[in-house]
Coordinates of C-alpha atoms and ligand atoms in Angstrom, one line a residue:
M330 CA -0.6 41.7 -13.6
S331 CA -0.3 38.3 -11.9
L332 CA -3.6 36.6 -10.9
Q333 CA -4.1 36.0 -7.2
F334 CA -6.6 33.2 -6.5
K335 CA -7.3 31.6 -3.2
L336 CA -6.5 28.1 -2.9
S337 CA -9.0 25.8 -1.5
D338 CA -8.1 25.2 2.1
K339 CA -7.9 21.4 1.8
S340 CA -5.1 21.9 -1.2
T341 CA -3.1 23.6 1.2
R342 CA -3.3 21.0 4.0
F343 CA -1.0 18.6 2.6
T344 CA 2.3 18.7 0.5
E345 CA 3.5 17.1 -2.4
S346 CA 4.8 13.2 -2.1
V347 CA 8.1 13.2 -0.3
I348 CA 8.6 10.0 -2.3
R349 CA 8.2 11.8 -5.7
G350 CA 10.6 14.5 -4.2
M351 CA 13.2 11.7 -3.6
T352 CA 12.6 10.1 -6.9
Q353 CA 13.5 13.7 -8.5
L354 CA 16.4 14.2 -6.5
C355 CA 17.6 10.8 -7.4
L356 CA 17.4 11.9 -11.3
R357 CA 19.1 15.0 -10.3
H358 CA 22.3 13.2 -9.0
N359 CA 22.1 10.0 -11.1
A360 CA 21.4 7.7 -8.0
I361 CA 19.7 4.5 -7.6
N362 CA 16.2 5.3 -6.7
L363 CA 15.4 2.6 -3.9
S364 CA 12.7 4.9 -2.7
Q365 CA 9.8 4.8 -5.2
G366 CA 7.4 1.6 -5.0
T367 CA 7.4 1.0 -8.6
P368 CA 7.7 -2.7 -9.7
A369 CA 10.8 -3.8 -11.7
Y370 CA 8.8 -6.3 -13.6
Q371 CA 6.6 -6.2 -16.7
P372 CA 3.2 -8.1 -16.9
P373 CA 2.9 -11.7 -18.1
D374 CA 3.3 -11.7 -22.0
V375 CA -0.3 -13.1 -22.1
V376 CA -1.6 -10.4 -20.2
K377 CA -0.1 -7.8 -22.5
A378 CA -1.3 -9.6 -25.4
A379 CA -4.9 -9.6 -24.1
A380 CA -4.7 -5.8 -23.6
V381 CA -3.6 -5.5 -27.4
K382 CA -6.4 -7.9 -28.5
A383 CA -9.0 -5.7 -26.8
I384 CA -8.0 -2.7 -28.2
Q385 CA -8.0 -4.1 -31.8
E386 CA -11.5 -6.0 -31.2
G387 CA -13.0 -2.8 -30.4
Y388 CA -13.0 -2.2 -26.7
N389 CA -12.3 1.5 -27.0
Q390 CA -15.3 3.3 -25.4
Y391 CA -16.6 3.3 -21.6
S392 CA -17.4 -0.1 -19.8
I393 CA -20.3 -0.1 -17.3
T394 CA -18.9 2.7 -14.8
W395 CA -18.4 0.1 -11.9
G396 CA -16.5 -2.1 -14.0
A397 CA -16.7 -4.8 -17.1
P398 CA -19.3 -7.4 -16.4
E399 CA -16.6 -10.2 -16.9
F400 CA -13.8 -8.4 -15.0
R401 CA -16.2 -8.0 -12.0
E402 CA -17.0 -11.9 -12.1
A403 CA -13.2 -12.5 -12.2
I404 CA -12.6 -10.1 -9.3
A405 CA -15.8 -11.8 -7.4
H406 CA -14.4 -15.1 -8.1
K407 CA -11.0 -14.3 -6.5
M408 CA -12.4 -12.5 -3.5
T409 CA -14.5 -15.6 -2.7
T410 CA -11.8 -18.3 -3.0
F411 CA -8.7 -16.3 -2.1
N412 CA -9.9 -13.8 0.5
C413 CA -12.7 -16.1 1.6
I414 CA -15.3 -13.2 1.4
P415 CA -18.5 -14.4 -0.6
T416 CA -18.8 -11.7 -3.2
D417 CA -21.3 -10.9 -5.8
A418 CA -20.3 -9.3 -9.0
A419 CA -23.4 -7.6 -9.4
K420 CA -24.0 -6.3 -5.9
N421 CA -20.3 -6.1 -4.3
V422 CA -17.9 -4.8 -6.8
T423 CA -16.7 -1.7 -8.0
V424 CA -13.6 -1.3 -10.4
T425 CA -11.6 2.0 -9.7
C426 CA -8.8 3.7 -11.3
G427 CA -6.3 1.6 -8.9
S428 CA -6.9 1.1 -5.4
T429 CA -5.8 4.8 -4.8
E430 CA -9.1 5.8 -6.3
G431 CA -11.0 2.8 -4.7
M432 CA -9.7 3.9 -1.2
L433 CA -10.7 7.6 -1.8
S434 CA -14.2 6.7 -3.3
A435 CA -14.8 4.4 -0.2
L436 CA -14.1 7.3 2.3
L437 CA -16.1 9.7 0.4
A438 CA -19.0 7.2 0.5
I439 CA -18.9 6.8 4.1
I440 CA -17.5 9.9 5.8
N441 CA -19.5 12.9 7.1
P442 CA -17.9 15.9 8.7
G443 CA -16.8 15.0 12.4
D444 CA -16.2 11.6 11.8
E445 CA -12.9 10.0 13.0
V446 CA -10.9 7.6 11.0
I447 CA -8.3 5.6 12.9
I448 CA -4.8 5.0 11.0
F449 CA -1.9 2.9 12.1
E450 CA 1.2 4.7 11.7
P451 CA 3.7 4.6 10.1
F452 CA 1.1 4.6 7.1
Y453 CA 1.1 4.5 3.3
E454 CA 1.3 8.1 2.6
N455 CA -2.0 8.4 0.7
Y456 CA -4.0 8.2 3.6
G457 CA -3.4 11.6 5.3
P458 CA -4.4 13.5 2.2
D459 CA -7.3 10.7 1.7
T460 CA -8.6 11.9 5.1
I461 CA -8.2 15.7 4.5
I462 CA -10.1 15.4 1.1
S463 CA -12.7 13.3 2.5
G464 CA -13.3 15.4 5.7
A465 CA -12.4 13.0 8.2
K466 CA -10.5 13.5 11.2
P467 CA -7.5 11.2 11.4
V468 CA -6.7 9.5 14.8
Y469 CA -3.3 7.7 14.8
V470 CA -2.4 4.5 16.4
A471 CA 1.5 3.8 16.5
L472 CA 2.6 0.5 15.2
Q473 CA 6.1 -0.4 17.2
E474 CA 8.8 -2.6 17.0
T475 CA 8.3 -5.2 19.7
Q476 CA 9.9 -8.6 20.8
T477 CA 7.8 -11.3 20.7
A478 CA 7.7 -14.1 23.2
D479 CA 10.0 -16.4 21.0
G480 CA 12.6 -13.7 20.6
V481 CA 11.4 -12.6 16.8
M482 CA 11.1 -8.6 16.4
R483 CA 7.6 -7.7 15.1
F484 CA 5.9 -4.4 14.3
T485 CA 2.4 -4.4 16.7
Y486 CA 0.4 -1.6 18.4
D487 CA -0.3 -1.4 22.1
T488 CA -3.9 -2.7 22.7
S489 CA -4.7 0.2 25.1
E490 CA -3.5 2.7 22.7
L491 CA -5.8 1.1 20.0
Q492 CA -8.8 0.6 22.3
N493 CA -8.5 4.5 23.5
A494 CA -8.6 5.7 19.7
F495 CA -12.1 4.5 19.3
S496 CA -14.6 7.1 20.4
A497 CA -18.5 7.8 19.6
N498 CA -17.2 9.6 16.4
T499 CA -15.1 6.7 15.2
K500 CA -16.8 5.9 11.6
A501 CA -13.9 3.6 10.3
I502 CA -10.3 2.3 10.8
I503 CA -7.9 1.7 8.1
V504 CA -6.2 -1.6 7.9
N505 CA -3.3 -1.9 5.6
T506 CA -2.5 -5.7 5.4
P507 CA 0.3 -6.5 4.3
N508 CA 1.4 -2.9 5.4
N509 CA 3.6 -0.3 3.4
P510 CA 6.1 0.8 4.4
L511 CA 6.7 -1.9 7.4
G512 CA 6.2 -5.3 5.5
K513 CA 4.0 -6.2 8.5
V514 CA 1.4 -9.0 8.0
F515 CA -1.4 -8.5 10.6
T516 CA -2.2 -11.8 12.3
Q517 CA -5.4 -13.3 13.1
D518 CA -5.5 -12.3 16.7
E519 CA -4.8 -8.8 15.7
L520 CA -7.5 -8.6 13.3
Q521 CA -10.1 -10.3 15.5
Q522 CA -9.3 -7.6 18.0
I523 CA -9.6 -5.0 15.2
A524 CA -13.0 -6.4 14.5
D525 CA -14.4 -6.9 17.9
L526 CA -13.6 -3.0 18.2
C527 CA -15.5 -2.3 15.2
C528 CA -18.5 -4.3 16.2
E529 CA -18.4 -2.8 19.7
H530 CA -18.3 0.7 18.4
D531 CA -20.4 0.1 15.3
C532 CA -17.7 1.3 12.8
I533 CA -16.4 0.1 9.3
A534 CA -13.1 -1.3 8.6
V535 CA -11.7 -0.1 5.2
T536 CA -8.8 -2.4 4.2
D537 CA -5.9 -2.0 1.7
E538 CA -4.5 -5.3 0.6
I539 CA -2.9 -4.3 -2.3
Y540 CA 0.5 -6.5 -1.4
E541 CA -1.9 -9.5 -0.5
H542 CA 0.2 -12.1 -2.9
M543 CA 3.5 -10.9 -1.6
I544 CA 4.1 -12.8 1.8
Y545 CA 7.2 -14.5 2.8
D546 CA 8.1 -17.3 5.1
D547 CA 4.5 -19.3 5.0
K548 CA 2.9 -16.3 6.5
A549 CA -0.7 -16.2 5.6
H550 CA -2.8 -13.1 4.3
I551 CA -6.0 -13.0 6.0
S552 CA -8.7 -10.4 5.2
I553 CA -10.5 -8.8 7.9
G554 CA -13.9 -9.0 5.7
S555 CA -13.6 -12.8 6.0
L556 CA -14.1 -12.9 9.7
S557 CA -17.9 -13.8 9.9
Q558 CA -18.9 -10.5 12.1
M559 CA -17.2 -8.3 9.6
R560 CA -19.2 -9.3 6.4
D561 CA -21.7 -6.2 6.9
R562 CA -18.8 -3.7 7.9
T563 CA -15.7 -4.1 5.8
V564 CA -14.8 -2.2 2.7
T565 CA -11.9 -4.4 0.9
V566 CA -9.9 -2.3 -1.2
S567 CA -7.1 -4.0 -3.5
G568 CA -5.9 -3.9 -7.4
L569 CA -3.7 -5.5 -10.1
S570 CA -0.9 -2.9 -9.9
K571 CA 1.6 -5.0 -7.8
T572 CA 0.6 -8.3 -8.3
Y573 CA 0.8 -8.1 -11.9
S574 CA 3.6 -5.3 -12.2
M575 CA 1.1 -3.2 -14.0
T576 CA 1.0 0.2 -12.0
G577 CA 0.3 2.2 -15.0
W578 CA -2.8 0.1 -16.1
R579 CA -4.9 1.8 -13.0
L580 CA -6.9 -1.3 -12.4
G581 CA -8.1 -1.4 -8.9
Y582 CA -11.4 -2.4 -6.9
V583 CA -13.6 -2.0 -4.1
V584 CA -15.5 -4.9 -2.4
A585 CA -18.2 -4.2 -0.2
P586 CA -21.7 -4.9 1.1
E587 CA -24.2 -3.8 -1.3
V588 CA -25.7 -0.7 0.8
L589 CA -22.2 0.8 0.7
T590 CA -21.3 -0.4 -2.7
D591 CA -24.1 1.6 -4.0
A592 CA -22.7 4.8 -2.4
I593 CA -18.9 4.1 -3.5
R594 CA -20.2 3.6 -7.1
K595 CA -21.8 7.0 -7.0
M596 CA -18.5 8.8 -5.7
H597 CA -16.4 6.4 -8.4
D598 CA -18.5 7.5 -11.3
F599 CA -18.3 11.1 -10.8
L600 CA -14.7 11.2 -10.2
T601 CA -13.4 9.0 -13.0
V602 CA -16.2 7.5 -14.8
G603 CA -14.6 4.1 -15.2
A604 CA -11.2 2.3 -15.4
P605 CA -9.7 1.7 -18.7
H606 CA -12.1 -0.7 -20.7
P607 CA -9.5 -2.8 -22.7
L608 CA -7.2 -3.0 -19.6
Q609 CA -10.1 -4.6 -17.8
R610 CA -10.5 -7.0 -20.4
A611 CA -6.8 -8.0 -20.0
G612 CA -7.3 -8.0 -16.2
V613 CA -9.6 -11.1 -16.6
V614 CA -6.6 -12.8 -18.1
A615 CA -4.5 -11.6 -15.4
L616 CA -6.9 -12.8 -12.4
N617 CA -7.0 -16.3 -14.1
L618 CA -3.4 -16.9 -14.2
P619 CA -2.1 -20.3 -12.7
P620 CA -1.0 -20.6 -9.1
S621 CA 2.5 -21.2 -10.4
Y622 CA 2.5 -17.3 -11.4
Y623 CA 1.9 -16.3 -7.6
Q624 CA 4.9 -18.8 -6.4
E625 CA 7.2 -17.5 -8.9
L626 CA 6.4 -13.8 -8.0
V627 CA 7.0 -14.5 -4.3
D628 CA 10.4 -16.5 -5.0
K629 CA 11.5 -13.5 -7.2
Y630 CA 10.9 -11.1 -4.5
N631 CA 12.0 -13.1 -1.7
K632 CA 15.5 -13.4 -3.4
N633 CA 15.7 -9.8 -3.5
R634 CA 14.3 -9.3 0.2
K635 CA 17.2 -11.7 1.6
R636 CA 20.0 -9.7 -0.6
L637 CA 19.0 -6.3 0.3
V638 CA 18.6 -7.1 4.1
N639 CA 22.2 -8.9 4.3
T640 CA 23.6 -5.9 2.3
L641 CA 21.7 -3.1 4.4
R642 CA 23.0 -5.1 7.8
E643 CA 26.6 -5.3 6.4
A644 CA 26.4 -1.4 5.7
G645 CA 25.4 -0.7 9.3
F646 CA 21.6 -0.3 9.0
R647 CA 19.5 -2.0 11.7
C648 CA 16.6 -4.0 10.4
H649 CA 14.7 -7.2 10.2
P650 CA 13.5 -9.2 7.0
P651 CA 9.9 -7.8 6.6
E652 CA 7.0 -10.3 6.4
A653 CA 5.5 -9.0 3.1
A654 CA 5.5 -6.3 0.3
Y655 CA 8.7 -5.1 -1.1
Y656 CA 10.0 -2.6 1.5
I657 CA 12.6 -2.8 4.4
M658 CA 12.2 -0.2 7.3
T659 CA 15.7 0.4 8.8
D660 CA 17.1 2.2 11.8
I661 CA 19.6 4.7 10.8
S662 CA 20.4 5.8 14.6
D663 CA 24.0 4.2 14.4
F664 CA 25.1 6.7 11.5
G665 CA 25.0 9.8 13.7
F666 CA 22.8 12.3 11.6
S667 CA 20.7 14.7 13.1
D668 CA 17.7 13.4 11.3
D669 CA 16.5 11.2 8.5
T670 CA 15.9 13.9 5.9
A671 CA 19.4 14.9 6.4
F672 CA 20.5 11.2 6.1
A673 CA 18.4 10.9 2.7
N674 CA 20.0 14.1 1.2
W675 CA 23.3 12.8 2.3
L676 CA 22.9 9.1 0.8
V677 CA 21.8 10.4 -2.6
K678 CA 24.4 12.9 -3.0
E679 CA 27.6 11.2 -1.3
I680 CA 26.5 7.4 -1.8
G681 CA 24.2 7.6 -4.8
V682 CA 21.4 5.6 -3.4
G683 CA 17.8 7.1 -2.6
G684 CA 15.4 5.8 0.2
V685 CA 12.5 7.4 1.9
P686 CA 12.9 9.5 5.3
G687 CA 11.1 7.6 7.9
S688 CA 9.3 10.4 9.2
S689 CA 7.0 11.3 6.0
F690 CA 5.2 7.9 7.2
Y691 CA 4.1 9.5 10.5
S692 CA 1.5 12.2 11.5
R693 CA 4.1 12.6 14.7
P694 CA 7.4 13.2 12.5
H695 CA 9.5 12.3 15.6
L696 CA 8.6 8.8 15.8
G697 CA 10.3 8.5 12.3
K698 CA 13.4 10.6 12.7
T699 CA 15.6 7.3 13.2
K700 CA 14.0 5.4 10.4
F701 CA 14.6 5.1 6.6
R702 CA 12.6 2.9 4.1
F703 CA 14.4 0.9 1.0
M704 CA 12.4 -0.9 -1.6
F705 CA 13.4 -4.0 -3.4
S706 CA 11.5 -4.2 -6.4
M707 CA 14.7 -3.8 -8.5
A708 CA 16.5 -5.9 -11.1
D709 CA 19.4 -8.2 -9.9
D710 CA 22.1 -6.1 -11.3
V711 CA 20.7 -2.7 -9.9
L712 CA 20.5 -4.3 -6.5
V713 CA 24.2 -5.5 -6.6
E714 CA 25.3 -2.0 -7.8
A715 CA 23.1 -0.4 -4.8
G716 CA 24.5 -2.9 -2.4
E717 CA 28.5 -2.0 -3.8
R718 CA 27.6 1.7 -3.2
L719 CA 26.0 1.4 0.2
M720 CA 29.1 -0.6 1.5
K721 CA 31.0 3.1 1.2
I722 CA 29.0 4.6 3.9
K723 CA 31.1 3.5 6.7
S724 CA 34.1 5.0 5.1
K725 CA 32.5 8.3 4.4
I726 CA 31.0 9.2 7.9
Ligands
PLP1978 N1 -1.7 0.9 -1.2 C1 -0.7 0.9 -0.7 C2 -0.4 0.5 0.5 C3 0.5 1.1 -1.8 O1 1.9 1.0 -1.2 C4 0.4 1.6 -3.1 C5 1.4 2.0 -3.8 O2 2.6 2.1 -3.4 C6 -0.9 1.5 -3.5 C7 -2.0 1.5 -2.3 C8 -1.4 2.0 -4.7 O3 -2.1 1.3 -5.7 P1 -2.7 1.5 -6.8 O4 -1.7 1.6 -8.0 O5 -3.9 0.5 -7.0 O6 -3.5 2.8 -6.9

């Protein structure tokens, strides 16, 4: 006799990650997987050695639930100097199991039933489930490709659409800069406008800045929490996964005003107790790497960015070089497929390359039907091989 359990309503309101599904498909067909955003690189040796040393020296039990003191100090220093947000390690920092848990703990700490959260779309796929789990009502604002006065194509929002998204029920707006999947860097003007709306409607900006160190062409990363009127109403979420190529270490953090931090720490404690203690010790070494580390990181990614943009254009995709992160959002209209999912399946099976159907980044899937995302955190030889395969598209359609 099979047991029949009624699952929670929440668990039935979102599906498994589309990106993980694409990864499985790539494995089945031996395709090059340019869908999942896992770094191709390794953490620096000195950081790995610090983790081994911490384990050998006995840092193998829980740390303080909201983070080992020396790791919080290193985060506070980085936030104060790099992000220009004055941060007190004792009052403002919560170390979490990746920024993924940081975002959820933050939302659980501030959301009440009926609260609305504004989300720009296309969005990082976790934000949808995050709002369902925390009980927020998502309100979406589209980021659309627009030509600027100097002829450059950029993704931005329509100001009146953003203004209209705010209501008496708005509790927070999620700002992901640099953005996944678009590689967009929010400008000072955009952040100022969002800040003004947050103040006018008395709501909180929850920002995800995990790609803050991967920005190209001399663009600058600005944290909305550094704008003076946002000090008391910003929750900044970030982590070490991408900058130090350590997605498996699960080190993230949330920086927020003291009153919000108290609530976030409670959520975090009962969700996960704490991030891995010995890895937090090694995280201190990572956060103290010299400026040359960050320059080399950007140079490495920039080389990949240029290579893949050129390859994709030659293969028939329409795309612009992203401003940041390691994703390229392309337009696939010229290939004549009925939709992006059909294209995704065909590309894996016939060409041997995987990417992500654009519609999976939208609450309104039709907005992404002609879009397709590739990632470029890959070893040189893999990108070359992917390029050779993609060049066969034209002859096969
Ligand atoms: N935020 C964004 C925008 C991401 O793209 C990702 C991973 O792809 C994450 C958060 C996850 O970060 P973490 O490993 O710190 O949980």
